[in-house]
JSON list of C-alpha atoms in Angstrom, two decimals:
[
{"chain": "W", "resi": 1155, "resn": "MET", "atom": "CA", "xyz": [18.15, -12.40, 9.65]},
{"chain": "W", "resi": 1156, "resn": "THR", "atom": "CA", "xyz": [19.40, -8.74, 10.57]},
{"chain": "W", "resi": 1157, "resn": "ALA", "atom": "CA", "xyz": [19.04, -7.86, 14.31]},
{"chain": "W", "resi": 1158, "resn": "GLY", "atom": "CA", "xyz": [16.09, -5.92, 15.10]},
{"chain": "W", "resi": 1159, "resn": "ALA", "atom": "CA", "xyz": [14.33, -7.02, 12.07]},
{"chain": "W", "resi": 1160, "resn": "PRO", "atom": "CA", "xyz": [10.79, -8.49, 12.40]},
{"chain": "W", "resi": 1161, "resn": "SER", "atom": "CA", "xyz": [10.43, -12.31, 11.37]},
{"chain": "W", "resi": 1162, "resn": "GLU", "atom": "CA", "xyz": [8.66, -13.65, 8.29]},
{"chain": "W", "resi": 1163, "resn": "PRO", "atom": "CA", "xyz": [5.56, -14.66, 9.82]},
{"chain": "W", "resi": 1164, "resn": "ALA", "atom": "CA", "xyz": [5.25, -11.05, 11.66]},
{"chain": "W", "resi": 1165, "resn": "ARG", "atom": "CA", "xyz": [5.80, -10.01, 8.07]},
{"chain": "W", "resi": 1166, "resn": "SER", "atom": "CA", "xyz": [3.24, -11.61, 6.29]},
{"chain": "W", "resi": 1167, "resn": "THR", "atom": "CA", "xyz": [0.97, -11.07, 9.25]},
{"chain": "W", "resi": 1168, "resn": "ARG", "atom": "CA", "xyz": [1.53, -7.22, 8.85]},
{"chain": "W", "resi": 1169, "resn": "GLU", "atom": "CA", "xyz": [1.51, -7.52, 4.84]},
{"chain": "W", "resi": 1170, "resn": "GLN", "atom": "CA", "xyz": [-1.97, -9.36, 5.52]},
{"chain": "W", "resi": 1171, "resn": "ARG", "atom": "CA", "xyz": [-3.38, -7.01, 7.41]},
{"chain": "W", "resi": 1172, "resn": "LEU", "atom": "CA", "xyz": [-2.36, -3.93, 5.17]},
{"chain": "W", "resi": 1173, "resn": "ARG", "atom": "CA", "xyz": [-4.19, -6.21, 2.45]},
{"chain": "W", "resi": 1174, "resn": "ASP", "atom": "CA", "xyz": [-7.52, -6.49, 4.39]},
{"chain": "W", "resi": 1175, "resn": "ARG", "atom": "CA", "xyz": [-7.76, -2.63, 5.08]},
{"chain": "W", "resi": 1176, "resn": "LEU", "atom": "CA", "xyz": [-7.27, -1.53, 1.65]},
{"chain": "W", "resi": 1177, "resn": "VAL", "atom": "CA", "xyz": [-9.67, -4.43, 0.41]},
{"chain": "W", "resi": 1178, "resn": "ALA", "atom": "CA", "xyz": [-12.30, -3.45, 2.68]},
{"chain": "W", "resi": 1179, "resn": "ARG", "atom": "CA", "xyz": [-11.98, 0.05, 1.93]},
{"chain": "W", "resi": 1180, "resn": "PHE", "atom": "CA", "xyz": [-11.58, 0.36, -1.55]},
{"chain": "W", "resi": 1181, "resn": "ALA", "atom": "CA", "xyz": [-12.40, -2.90, -2.84]},
{"chain": "W", "resi": 1182, "resn": "PRO", "atom": "CA", "xyz": [-9.49, -2.61, -5.52]},
{"chain": "W", "resi": 1183, "resn": "LEU", "atom": "CA", "xyz": [-9.56, -4.25, -8.84]},
{"chain": "W", "resi": 1184, "resn": "GLU", "atom": "CA", "xyz": [-5.74, -4.50, -8.68]},
{"chain": "W", "resi": 1185, "resn": "LEU", "atom": "CA", "xyz": [-3.46, -4.34, -5.07]},
{"chain": "W", "resi": 1186, "resn": "VAL", "atom": "CA", "xyz": [-0.17, -5.39, -5.15]},
{"chain": "W", "resi": 1187, "resn": "ILE", "atom": "CA", "xyz": [1.91, -4.84, -2.05]},
{"chain": "W", "resi": 1188, "resn": "GLU", "atom": "CA", "xyz": [5.82, -5.48, -2.24]},
{"chain": "W", "resi": 1189, "resn": "ASP", "atom": "CA", "xyz": [7.75, -5.51, 1.04]},
{"chain": "W", "resi": 1190, "resn": "GLU", "atom": "CA", "xyz": [10.62, -3.41, 0.74]},
{"chain": "W", "resi": 1191, "resn": "SER", "atom": "CA", "xyz": [12.32, -3.80, 4.29]},
{"chain": "W", "resi": 1192, "resn": "ARG", "atom": "CA", "xyz": [14.89, -5.85, 3.03]},
{"chain": "W", "resi": 1193, "resn": "PHE", "atom": "CA", "xyz": [16.41, -2.82, 1.21]},
{"chain": "W", "resi": 1194, "resn": "HIS", "atom": "CA", "xyz": [16.28, -0.77, 4.66]},
{"chain": "W", "resi": 1195, "resn": "ALA", "atom": "CA", "xyz": [18.38, -3.24, 6.52]},
{"chain": "W", "resi": 1196, "resn": "GLY", "atom": "CA", "xyz": [19.95, -0.60, 9.48]},
{"chain": "W", "resi": 1197, "resn": "HIS", "atom": "CA", "xyz": [17.60, 1.85, 8.70]},
{"chain": "W", "resi": 1198, "resn": "ALA", "atom": "CA", "xyz": [16.04, 3.26, 12.13]},
{"chain": "W", "resi": 1199, "resn": "GLY", "atom": "CA", "xyz": [12.56, 2.06, 11.23]},
{"chain": "W", "resi": 1200, "resn": "ALA", "atom": "CA", "xyz": [13.49, -1.49, 10.26]},
{"chain": "W", "resi": 1201, "resn": "ALA", "atom": "CA", "xyz": [15.45, -1.35, 13.46]},
{"chain": "W", "resi": 1202, "resn": "GLY", "atom": "CA", "xyz": [12.30, -0.82, 15.23]},
{"chain": "W", "resi": 1203, "resn": "GLY", "atom": "CA", "xyz": [10.79, -3.70, 13.48]},
{"chain": "W", "resi": 1204, "resn": "GLN", "atom": "CA", "xyz": [8.49, -1.79, 11.47]},
{"chain": "W", "resi": 1205, "resn": "GLY", "atom": "CA", "xyz": [8.37, -2.45, 7.40]},
{"chain": "W", "resi": 1206, "resn": "HIS", "atom": "CA", "xyz": [8.71, -0.36, 4.49]},
{"chain": "W", "resi": 1207, "resn": "TYR", "atom": "CA", "xyz": [5.76, -1.29, 1.75]},
{"chain": "W", "resi": 1208, "resn": "ARG", "atom": "CA", "xyz": [5.01, -0.10, -1.70]},
{"chain": "W", "resi": 1209, "resn": "VAL", "atom": "CA", "xyz": [1.46, -0.33, -2.71]},
{"chain": "W", "resi": 1210, "resn": "ARG", "atom": "CA", "xyz": [0.06, -0.31, -6.15]},
{"chain": "W", "resi": 1211, "resn": "ILE", "atom": "CA", "xyz": [-3.45, -0.06, -5.93]},
{"chain": "W", "resi": 1212, "resn": "VAL", "atom": "CA", "xyz": [-6.60, 0.50, -8.61]},
{"chain": "W", "resi": 1213, "resn": "ALA", "atom": "CA", "xyz": [-9.92, 1.21, -7.42]},
{"chain": "W", "resi": 1214, "resn": "GLU", "atom": "CA", "xyz": [-13.03, 3.33, -8.48]},
{"chain": "W", "resi": 1215, "resn": "ALA", "atom": "CA", "xyz": [-12.98, 5.04, -5.18]},
{"chain": "W", "resi": 1216, "resn": "PHE", "atom": "CA", "xyz": [-10.05, 6.90, -6.97]},
{"chain": "W", "resi": 1217, "resn": "ARG", "atom": "CA", "xyz": [-11.84, 8.10, -9.93]},
{"chain": "W", "resi": 1218, "resn": "GLY", "atom": "CA", "xyz": [-11.69, 11.94, -10.22]},
{"chain": "W", "resi": 1219, "resn": "VAL", "atom": "CA", "xyz": [-9.56, 12.26, -7.32]},
{"chain": "W", "resi": 1220, "resn": "ALA", "atom": "CA", "xyz": [-6.34, 14.14, -7.29]},
{"chain": "W", "resi": 1221, "resn": "PRO", "atom": "CA", "xyz": [-3.39, 12.02, -6.71]},
{"chain": "W", "resi": 1222, "resn": "VAL", "atom": "CA", "xyz": [-2.34, 13.78, -3.76]},
{"chain": "W", "resi": 1223, "resn": "ALA", "atom": "CA", "xyz": [-5.93, 12.99, -1.96]},
{"chain": "W", "resi": 1224, "resn": "ARG", "atom": "CA", "xyz": [-5.54, 9.33, -3.19]},
{"chain": "W", "resi": 1225, "resn": "HIS", "atom": "CA", "xyz": [-2.63, 9.12, -1.43]},
{"chain": "W", "resi": 1226, "resn": "ARG", "atom": "CA", "xyz": [-4.62, 10.80, 1.63]},
{"chain": "W", "resi": 1227, "resn": "LEU", "atom": "CA", "xyz": [-7.56, 8.36, 1.44]},
{"chain": "W", "resi": 1228, "resn": "VAL", "atom": "CA", "xyz": [-4.89, 5.38, 1.79]},
{"chain": "W", "resi": 1229, "resn": "TYR", "atom": "CA", "xyz": [-3.15, 6.89, 4.69]},
{"chain": "W", "resi": 1230, "resn": "ALA", "atom": "CA", "xyz": [-6.85, 7.16, 6.45]},
{"chain": "W", "resi": 1231, "resn": "ALA", "atom": "CA", "xyz": [-7.65, 3.45, 5.61]},
{"chain": "W", "resi": 1232, "resn": "VAL", "atom": "CA", "xyz": [-4.41, 2.48, 7.59]},
{"chain": "W", "resi": 1233, "resn": "GLY", "atom": "CA", "xyz": [-3.54, 5.11, 9.66]},
{"chain": "W", "resi": 1234, "resn": "ASP", "atom": "CA", "xyz": [-3.10, 3.38, 12.57]},
{"chain": "W", "resi": 1235, "resn": "MET", "atom": "CA", "xyz": [-0.69, 0.87, 11.57]},
{"chain": "W", "resi": 1236, "resn": "LEU", "atom": "CA", "xyz": [1.50, 3.63, 10.37]},
{"chain": "W", "resi": 1237, "resn": "GLN", "atom": "CA", "xyz": [1.87, 4.26, 14.07]},
{"chain": "W", "resi": 1238, "resn": "THR", "atom": "CA", "xyz": [2.81, 1.03, 14.85]},
{"chain": "W", "resi": 1239, "resn": "ASP", "atom": "CA", "xyz": [3.68, -1.78, 11.84]},
{"chain": "W", "resi": 1240, "resn": "ILE", "atom": "CA", "xyz": [4.61, 0.55, 9.03]},
{"chain": "W", "resi": 1241, "resn": "HIS", "atom": "CA", "xyz": [7.82, 2.78, 8.92]},
{"chain": "W", "resi": 1242, "resn": "ALA", "atom": "CA", "xyz": [7.16, 4.26, 5.31]},
{"chain": "W", "resi": 1243, "resn": "LEU", "atom": "CA", "xyz": [4.65, 3.37, 2.62]},
{"chain": "W", "resi": 1244, "resn": "ALA", "atom": "CA", "xyz": [4.92, 3.78, -0.94]},
{"chain": "W", "resi": 1245, "resn": "ILE", "atom": "CA", "xyz": [1.71, 4.51, -2.84]},
{"chain": "W", "resi": 1246, "resn": "ASP", "atom": "CA", "xyz": [0.68, 4.33, -6.48]},
{"chain": "W", "resi": 1247, "resn": "ALA", "atom": "CA", "xyz": [-3.31, 4.67, -6.35]},
{"chain": "W", "resi": 1248, "resn": "PHE", "atom": "CA", "xyz": [-4.89, 5.02, -9.71]},
{"chain": "W", "resi": 1249, "resn": "PRO", "atom": "CA", "xyz": [-8.26, 4.88, -10.82]},
{"chain": "W", "resi": 1250, "resn": "PRO", "atom": "CA", "xyz": [-9.27, 1.98, -13.28]},
{"chain": "W", "resi": 1251, "resn": "LYS", "atom": "CA", "xyz": [-8.47, 3.07, -17.02]},
{"chain": "W", "resi": 1252, "resn": "LEU", "atom": "CA", "xyz": [-11.62, 2.79, -19.42]},
{"chain": "W", "resi": 1253, "resn": "GLU", "atom": "CA", "xyz": [-11.99, 0.01, -21.02]},
{"chain": "W", "resi": 1254, "resn": "THR", "atom": "CA", "xyz": [-13.09, 1.56, -24.29]},
{"chain": "W", "resi": 1255, "resn": "ASN", "atom": "CA", "xyz": [-12.48, 5.41, -25.70]},
{"chain": "W", "resi": 1256, "resn": "PRO", "atom": "CA", "xyz": [-16.29, 6.13, -26.64]},
{"chain": "W", "resi": 1257, "resn": "GLY", "atom": "CA", "xyz": [-15.02, 9.00, -29.07]},
{"chain": "W", "resi": 1258, "resn": "LYS", "atom": "CA", "xyz": [-13.21, 5.59, -31.13]},
{"chain": "W", "resi": 1259, "resn": "GLY", "atom": "CA", "xyz": [-15.22, 3.12, -33.01]}
]
């Protein structure tokens, strides 16, 4: 383990809190959270014990919402974690795809 890096239980607890927040706020159809902290060893955020995460989230709440606004919604849902637990958060946020194309039979 790298000096200053959080232990595995701390990572999993942090990731679970992130998951809980996103599920509570968006009730996503799909949610994938990747801990990318290992790619940032030696980086200032890693040295401080904060994590680097990538989130892919698909939720009805994003339908009709511009991409930048989707990111803002995610940041709002996890805002305080960005001050204490998360150094970087990459976000891929999408509305669900339509199951059928109404114009095609």
